[in-house]
Amino acid sequence: MTTLILNDPNAFSEILFEKMKQINPGISDLELYEFRYGLNDLVPEKGWGSVKLDDKKEIEMRLNSREFYDGIQIKPKVGNRIVLDETIIRLAQMLFVGLITGKYEQDWVKAHFYFDIRGFYFLHRTLYFTENVLAHFNGQPFKRFEQKQRNFERQQDVGYKEFREANAEVDTLFIESVKKIIAFHGTPILLAIAGPTAAGKTEIVERLRVAFGQAGQEVTSIELDNFLTDRDQREAKGIHSEGKQALHFELFKQSLEDITHGKKISIPRYDTVYATSSHDLDGNLKPGGIPIEIEPADIVFIEGNFPFLLEDVVHLIGIKVVYLTDDQVRLKRKWKRDIDYRKKYDLSYLRNRFFKDQFIMAEIAYCLQMEVCDMVVDTTGAALWVTPEIGEILRKN
Amino acid sequence: MPGTDRLHTPELFSEILFETMKRINVGIEDLELYELRYALENVTPEDGWDSVELDKPDEIEGLIGGRDFYTGIQLKPRIGDRIVLDESIVRLTRMLFAGLVSGEYTEEWVMAHFYFDIRGFYFLPRTVYFTEDVLAHFGGKPYQRFEQKQKRFERFQDVGYRDFKDANAEIDQAFIEIVKKLIGARSTPMLITLAGPTAAGKTEITERLLNAFEQAGRKFTTIEVDNFLLDRDDRDDKPMGKESTHFSLLMRSLEMILQGKNITIPRYDFIYATSSHDRDGNLKAGCIPLEIEPADIIFMEGNFPFHIEELSGLIGIKAVYLTDDPIRLKRKWKRDVDYRKKYDPAYFRNRFFRTQFLRAEDCYQPLMKVCDIVVDTTGAALWATPEIIAILNRD
């Protein structure tokens, strides 16, 4: 019976269409026509019957190992066209066939993967709230709201306005909480917000700025990237582009100390076009280099992906926040923002890169920072998580 | 100059443009200023908005009304290894943005001559399909009108199959009934042709028509015009028509099948872009033609100028299936870009801009002047000639 289906592409797509409605309810908004158009790119040359299925355990192991993601090519080409990475295609093909033959139960697929309709592929579900993170926050959030992002479940892409509206409650509580913490600690204070791409960092920072401005507080920001050393020097040493070794670290530390003491600072300027710093490796201004002058302020934002993974400065940062949005919602935001509006990426490049970076960035940046931060804003879960110390401050006032 | 400040400050420019564009395309209201700015970045002139020289409105009207403008559009211009929007398309959008903000162009004028596609983030000229000649041909008014349910797509950035089908349910049903009546009133075998621009909805309505024939117990067959195409190398980019097809074979085949005979027609291979037949109409060695059985109803669908004189006389019902250009473009975003991932977005935008005008002029406007029925899905109107209406009113 199943062999028959695997050898009949029309029957295969018809049955798959019904199964996929269970996996992703958004598929119900498609017509079979449309589903087939999407599926076409993934049909194996030798037919669905030619797809070999790995064991579930093997797939689970692979999908949780760094090597798998390191191996994903971002720009593989067929002719002069960028295509989906082979292993990503193979994963989708296996899951489709396994769903049809029953080798993979729907529940198992749903537990480990989500299906993105516009990308028409499966991605692994990355776990952000690990045991360590939960322990750090005493196992439960400070406050939970109605999960309004549930409305996005059937959507193929998500725009700014609806995103902002869905997050209104948790965002407001977050802003109020930050104000209370600042009132408790006093100013000047350094505030760092880390978060994956398209989680909504830019928007929440903008709202915080407005809120501080209305309260008559001076705000400024320091971009971590400006402390990068020349790319040639970093590459010569083979240093990861965001670690301590890649930065004018002493200058960075000194600058943070000075500005928390209300002093004006003069920091290096990194030229992203030429990939060079205004400062040499000893931290001295190069001839002709122009540093950036930063006036003292009450609240100083530290902008960058890894602001509080730098051990020697982490104590200087007054409020450490991770701003999270579920991977599937972030991807839908990127379809709208980066593809529809910005037209920044090739479609296959975006799909490969998101698949790859989702896991790697969670591992090297976000999970680690969640274990040491003061607060996590989980917009999709509509929950604010705070450490016991912060919880005390918030409850007191 | 009152507009100088606005053109000079990018932040102010985009803020004013945002408000203005909400009136040009109501879908812009669903964007945040952020989003508009992201999209605007790609068309922002290097030397700022005040560097854009504005042509006079009548100059622009002259430009977009002439064929040369469209034949000059490049489909795959490149910067580095990236396909980009054609220069003259970019220039047009920049002029309209700058002119709207400075007040040089009125909103009414812009809306009368252009529509703005949000996903493409560019202006396209409005093509007139119902020319005076076409209106005269149909006695000046449609045969039937329905509620324009596609109005709700106004704010959409893309349109999927289901929404489209639901919106057209009434008019599609009415069209099917009319075709059934006409078939009943005339003798068979009968040849029915359905032409229409890309993404107007031809495939879907064809399927529904064929289902209706089947339920009525009618024997029908379909002929894909594309099978009569010459080898791509022999077509030299000529548009679909006499010059680019095995036209005499097409004529002979239609004549024979209308006499109730079996026919053998060429087979076109889309992958190799070659025909089973050579230029003289003879079967190539090793090639296999298509065999088609006779039927009561012979249905031909495609992007073909069925108005060609010799052919026109053989056709029992010539129908044109139309959907407004802004809606077709929204359908293509969903179908060809999101699902099929068939085109580079810049290539896609250049091509739609170019062919919208050229196809209308080469194919649809002349065809509409002589056809029997036009289904206008966006206008939710069925147009029929006085002769057809006379037949429909007979009982």
PDB file of N, CA and C in Angstrom, chain A residues 26-82:
ATOM      1  N   GLY A  26      -1.287  26.091   9.612  1.00  0.00           N
ATOM      2  CA  GLY A  26      -1.268  27.074   8.534  1.00  0.00           C
ATOM      3  C   GLY A  26      -1.425  26.431   7.165  1.00  0.00           C
ATOM      4  N   ILE A  27      -1.071  25.159   7.063  1.00  0.00           N
ATOM      5  CA  ILE A  27      -1.199  24.443   5.786  1.00  0.00           C
ATOM      6  C   ILE A  27      -2.670  24.365   5.361  1.00  0.00           C
ATOM      7  N   SER A  28      -3.577  24.423   6.344  1.00  0.00           N
ATOM      8  CA  SER A  28      -5.011  24.370   6.013  1.00  0.00           C
ATOM      9  C   SER A  28      -5.447  25.554   5.157  1.00  0.00           C
ATOM     10  N   ASP A  29      -4.676  26.627   5.183  1.00  0.00           N
ATOM     11  CA  ASP A  29      -5.049  27.785   4.370  1.00  0.00           C
ATOM     12  C   ASP A  29      -4.585  27.659   2.926  1.00  0.00           C
ATOM     13  N   LEU A  30      -3.825  26.605   2.650  1.00  0.00           N
ATOM     14  CA  LEU A  30      -3.358  26.403   1.279  1.00  0.00           C
ATOM     15  C   LEU A  30      -4.349  25.540   0.508  1.00  0.00           C
ATOM     16  N   GLU A  31      -4.317  25.680  -0.792  1.00  0.00           N
ATOM     17  CA  GLU A  31      -4.999  24.732  -1.665  1.00  0.00           C
ATOM     18  C   GLU A  31      -3.961  23.682  -2.048  1.00  0.00           C
ATOM     19  N   LEU A  32      -4.448  22.523  -2.429  1.00  0.00           N
ATOM     20  CA  LEU A  32      -3.527  21.441  -2.821  1.00  0.00           C
ATOM     21  C   LEU A  32      -2.550  21.897  -3.912  1.00  0.00           C
ATOM     22  N   TYR A  33      -3.088  22.663  -4.878  1.00  0.00           N
ATOM     23  CA  TYR A  33      -2.253  23.303  -5.907  1.00  0.00           C
ATOM     24  C   TYR A  33      -0.997  23.932  -5.329  1.00  0.00           C
ATOM     25  N   GLU A  34      -1.247  24.784  -4.326  1.00  0.00           N
ATOM     26  CA  GLU A  34      -0.166  25.594  -3.760  1.00  0.00           C
ATOM     27  C   GLU A  34       0.823  24.710  -3.019  1.00  0.00           C
ATOM     28  N   PHE A  35       0.264  23.745  -2.294  1.00  0.00           N
ATOM     29  CA  PHE A  35       1.113  22.815  -1.567  1.00  0.00           C
ATOM     30  C   PHE A  35       2.041  22.093  -2.539  1.00  0.00           C
ATOM     31  N   ARG A  36       1.498  21.709  -3.673  1.00  0.00           N
ATOM     32  CA  ARG A  36       2.314  20.994  -4.659  1.00  0.00           C
ATOM     33  C   ARG A  36       3.405  21.883  -5.239  1.00  0.00           C
ATOM     34  N   TYR A  37       3.072  23.144  -5.458  1.00  0.00           N
ATOM     35  CA  TYR A  37       4.105  24.064  -5.952  1.00  0.00           C
ATOM     36  C   TYR A  37       5.273  24.116  -4.968  1.00  0.00           C
ATOM     37  N   GLY A  38       4.918  24.213  -3.684  1.00  0.00           N
ATOM     38  CA  GLY A  38       5.957  24.284  -2.656  1.00  0.00           C
ATOM     39  C   GLY A  38       6.766  22.996  -2.597  1.00  0.00           C
ATOM     40  N   LEU A  39       6.056  21.893  -2.741  1.00  0.00           N
ATOM     41  CA  LEU A  39       6.690  20.581  -2.603  1.00  0.00           C
ATOM     42  C   LEU A  39       7.629  20.255  -3.770  1.00  0.00           C
ATOM     43  N   ASN A  40       7.289  20.774  -4.932  1.00  0.00           N
ATOM     44  CA  ASN A  40       8.032  20.465  -6.163  1.00  0.00           C
ATOM     45  C   ASN A  40       9.546  20.513  -6.032  1.00  0.00           C
ATOM     46  N   ASP A  41      10.029  21.537  -5.324  1.00  0.00           N
ATOM     47  CA  ASP A  41      11.475  21.714  -5.187  1.00  0.00           C
ATOM     48  C   ASP A  41      12.128  20.608  -4.378  1.00  0.00           C
ATOM     49  N   LEU A  42      11.317  19.860  -3.623  1.00  0.00           N
ATOM     50  CA  LEU A  42      11.885  18.861  -2.722  1.00  0.00           C
ATOM     51  C   LEU A  42      11.666  17.435  -3.197  1.00  0.00           C
ATOM     52  N   VAL A  43      10.975  17.278  -4.319  1.00  0.00           N
ATOM     53  CA  VAL A  43      10.704  15.925  -4.816  1.00  0.00           C
ATOM     54  C   VAL A  43      12.021  15.294  -5.269  1.00  0.00           C
ATOM     55  N   PRO A  44      12.349  14.107  -4.719  1.00  0.00           N
ATOM     56  CA  PRO A  44      13.618  13.479  -5.085  1.00  0.00           C
ATOM     57  C   PRO A  44      13.593  13.060  -6.560  1.00  0.00           C
ATOM     58  N   GLU A  45      14.750  13.173  -7.193  1.00  0.00           N
ATOM     59  CA  GLU A  45      14.829  12.843  -8.610  1.00  0.00           C
ATOM     60  C   GLU A  45      14.302  11.438  -8.906  1.00  0.00           C
ATOM     61  N   LYS A  46      14.641  10.503  -8.019  1.00  0.00           N
ATOM     62  CA  LYS A  46      14.230   9.123  -8.268  1.00  0.00           C
ATOM     63  C   LYS A  46      12.939   8.762  -7.551  1.00  0.00           C
ATOM     64  N   GLY A  47      12.179   9.755  -7.177  1.00  0.00           N
ATOM     65  CA  GLY A  47      10.885   9.491  -6.569  1.00  0.00           C
ATOM     66  C   GLY A  47      10.973   9.307  -5.069  1.00  0.00           C
ATOM     67  N   TRP A  48       9.825   9.428  -4.402  1.00  0.00           N
ATOM     68  CA  TRP A  48       9.774   9.343  -2.938  1.00  0.00           C
ATOM     69  C   TRP A  48      10.206   7.966  -2.446  1.00  0.00           C
ATOM     70  N   GLY A  49      10.011   6.951  -3.270  1.00  0.00           N
ATOM     71  CA  GLY A  49      10.389   5.599  -2.886  1.00  0.00           C
ATOM     72  C   GLY A  49      11.889   5.439  -2.692  1.00  0.00           C
ATOM     73  N   SER A  50      12.668   6.384  -3.231  1.00  0.00           N
ATOM     74  CA  SER A  50      14.128   6.259  -3.150  1.00  0.00           C
ATOM     75  C   SER A  50      14.708   6.844  -1.856  1.00  0.00           C
ATOM     76  N   VAL A  51      13.861   7.476  -1.019  1.00  0.00           N
ATOM     77  CA  VAL A  51      14.370   8.125   0.194  1.00  0.00           C
ATOM     78  C   VAL A  51      14.592   7.099   1.309  1.00  0.00           C
ATOM     79  N   LYS A  52      15.827   6.996   1.787  1.00  0.00           N
ATOM     80  CA  LYS A  52      16.130   6.070   2.889  1.00  0.00           C
ATOM     81  C   LYS A  52      15.885   6.775   4.215  1.00  0.00           C
ATOM     82  N   LEU A  53      15.207   6.099   5.128  1.00  0.00           N
ATOM     83  CA  LEU A  53      14.859   6.741   6.393  1.00  0.00           C
ATOM     84  C   LEU A  53      15.795   6.333   7.527  1.00  0.00           C
ATOM     85  N   ASP A  54      16.367   7.310   8.190  1.00  0.00           N
ATOM     86  CA  ASP A  54      17.204   7.025   9.357  1.00  0.00           C
ATOM     87  C   ASP A  54      16.326   6.743  10.571  1.00  0.00           C
ATOM     88  N   ASP A  55      16.921   6.107  11.573  1.00  0.00           N
ATOM     89  CA  ASP A  55      16.193   5.869  12.820  1.00  0.00           C
ATOM     90  C   ASP A  55      15.966   7.173  13.553  1.00  0.00           C
ATOM     91  N   LYS A  56      14.890   7.188  14.319  1.00  0.00           N
ATOM     92  CA  LYS A  56      14.557   8.410  15.040  1.00  0.00           C
ATOM     93  C   LYS A  56      15.679   8.827  15.990  1.00  0.00           C
ATOM     94  N   LYS A  57      16.227   7.852  16.713  1.00  0.00           N
ATOM     95  CA  LYS A  57      17.287   8.172  17.681  1.00  0.00           C
ATOM     96  C   LYS A  57      18.474   8.830  16.984  1.00  0.00           C
ATOM     97  N   GLU A  58      18.803   8.268  15.818  1.00  0.00           N
ATOM     98  CA  GLU A  58      19.941   8.784  15.056  1.00  0.00           C
ATOM     99  C   GLU A  58      19.670  10.240  14.641  1.00  0.00           C
ATOM    100  N   ILE A  59      18.461  10.485  14.179  1.00  0.00           N
ATOM    101  CA  ILE A  59      18.110  11.846  13.761  1.00  0.00           C
ATOM    102  C   ILE A  59      18.190  12.792  14.951  1.00  0.00           C
ATOM    103  N   GLU A  60      17.636  12.366  16.078  1.00  0.00           N
ATOM    104  CA  GLU A  60      17.659  13.224  17.268  1.00  0.00           C
ATOM    105  C   GLU A  60      19.087  13.582  17.663  1.00  0.00           C
ATOM    106  N   MET A  61      19.967  12.563  17.626  1.00  0.00           N
ATOM    107  CA  MET A  61      21.350  12.817  18.002  1.00  0.00           C
ATOM    108  C   MET A  61      22.016  13.805  17.066  1.00  0.00           C
ATOM    109  N   ARG A  62      21.801  13.566  15.786  1.00  0.00           N
ATOM    110  CA  ARG A  62      22.426  14.430  14.799  1.00  0.00           C
ATOM    111  C   ARG A  62      21.949  15.872  14.958  1.00  0.00           C
ATOM    112  N   LEU A  63      20.647  16.027  15.158  1.00  0.00           N
ATOM    113  CA  LEU A  63      20.075  17.366  15.237  1.00  0.00           C
ATOM    114  C   LEU A  63      20.471  18.108  16.516  1.00  0.00           C
ATOM    115  N   ASN A  64      21.068  17.403  17.450  1.00  0.00           N
ATOM    116  CA  ASN A  64      21.521  18.071  18.660  1.00  0.00           C
ATOM    117  C   ASN A  64      23.035  18.196  18.718  1.00  0.00           C
ATOM    118  N   SER A  65      23.684  17.910  17.599  1.00  0.00           N
ATOM    119  CA  SER A  65      25.136  18.006  17.613  1.00  0.00           C
ATOM    120  C   SER A  65      25.622  19.178  16.765  1.00  0.00           C
ATOM    121  N   ARG A  66      26.593  19.848  17.295  1.00  0.00           N
ATOM    122  CA  ARG A  66      27.145  21.030  16.649  1.00  0.00           C
ATOM    123  C   ARG A  66      27.677  20.730  15.247  1.00  0.00           C
ATOM    124  N   GLU A  67      28.309  19.535  15.072  1.00  0.00           N
ATOM    125  CA  GLU A  67      28.911  19.195  13.766  1.00  0.00           C
ATOM    126  C   GLU A  67      27.890  19.271  12.643  1.00  0.00           C
ATOM    127  N   PHE A  68      26.691  18.801  12.944  1.00  0.00           N
ATOM    128  CA  PHE A  68      25.666  18.803  11.912  1.00  0.00           C
ATOM    129  C   PHE A  68      25.461  20.219  11.358  1.00  0.00           C
ATOM    130  N   TYR A  69      25.385  21.192  12.275  1.00  0.00           N
ATOM    131  CA  TYR A  69      25.126  22.566  11.841  1.00  0.00           C
ATOM    132  C   TYR A  69      26.365  23.208  11.222  1.00  0.00           C
ATOM    133  N   ASP A  70      27.547  22.854  11.775  1.00  0.00           N
ATOM    134  CA  ASP A  70      28.781  23.373  11.175  1.00  0.00           C
ATOM    135  C   ASP A  70      28.887  22.938   9.718  1.00  0.00           C
ATOM    136  N   GLY A  71      28.339  21.771   9.417  1.00  0.00           N
ATOM    137  CA  GLY A  71      28.444  21.237   8.063  1.00  0.00           C
ATOM    138  C   GLY A  71      27.465  21.834   7.059  1.00  0.00           C
ATOM    139  N   ILE A  72      26.489  22.607   7.551  1.00  0.00           N
ATOM    140  CA  ILE A  72      25.498  23.188   6.629  1.00  0.00           C
ATOM    141  C   ILE A  72      26.172  24.254   5.766  1.00  0.00           C
ATOM    142  N   GLN A  73      26.046  24.113   4.462  1.00  0.00           N
ATOM    143  CA  GLN A  73      26.603  25.134   3.569  1.00  0.00           C
ATOM    144  C   GLN A  73      25.591  26.256   3.406  1.00  0.00           C
ATOM    145  N   ILE A  74      26.089  27.482   3.436  1.00  0.00           N
ATOM    146  CA  ILE A  74      25.167  28.614   3.349  1.00  0.00           C
ATOM    147  C   ILE A  74      24.851  28.976   1.906  1.00  0.00           C
ATOM    148  N   LYS A  75      25.839  28.828   1.039  1.00  0.00           N
ATOM    149  CA  LYS A  75      25.607  29.189  -0.360  1.00  0.00           C
ATOM    150  C   LYS A  75      25.982  28.074  -1.333  1.00  0.00           C
ATOM    151  N   PRO A  76      25.445  26.869  -1.164  1.00  0.00           N
ATOM    152  CA  PRO A  76      25.744  25.834  -2.158  1.00  0.00           C
ATOM    153  C   PRO A  76      25.060  26.237  -3.475  1.00  0.00           C
ATOM    154  N   LYS A  77      25.716  25.939  -4.583  1.00  0.00           N
ATOM    155  CA  LYS A  77      25.133  26.366  -5.860  1.00  0.00           C
ATOM    156  C   LYS A  77      24.897  25.207  -6.806  1.00  0.00           C
ATOM    157  N   VAL A  78      23.834  25.307  -7.579  1.00  0.00           N
ATOM    158  CA  VAL A  78      23.637  24.428  -8.727  1.00  0.00           C
ATOM    159  C   VAL A  78      23.571  25.392  -9.904  1.00  0.00           C
ATOM    160  N   GLY A  79      24.530  25.261 -10.813  1.00  0.00           N
ATOM    161  CA  GLY A  79      24.661  26.278 -11.860  1.00  0.00           C
ATOM    162  C   GLY A  79      25.036  27.566 -11.159  1.00  0.00           C
ATOM    163  N   ASN A  80      24.352  28.689 -11.468  1.00  0.00           N
ATOM    164  CA  ASN A  80      24.700  29.909 -10.740  1.00  0.00           C
ATOM    165  C   ASN A  80      23.612  30.284  -9.735  1.00  0.00           C
ATOM    166  N   ARG A  81      22.822  29.279  -9.384  1.00  0.00           N
ATOM    167  CA  ARG A  81      21.721  29.509  -8.454  1.00  0.00           C
ATOM    168  C   ARG A  81      22.052  28.952  -7.077  1.00  0.00           C
ATOM    169  N   ILE A  82      21.811  29.742  -6.035  1.00  0.00           N
ATOM    170  CA  ILE A  82      21.995  29.226  -4.683  1.00  0.00           C
ATOM    171  C   ILE A  82      20.815  28.304  -4.369  1.00  0.00           C
TER     172      ILE A  82
END
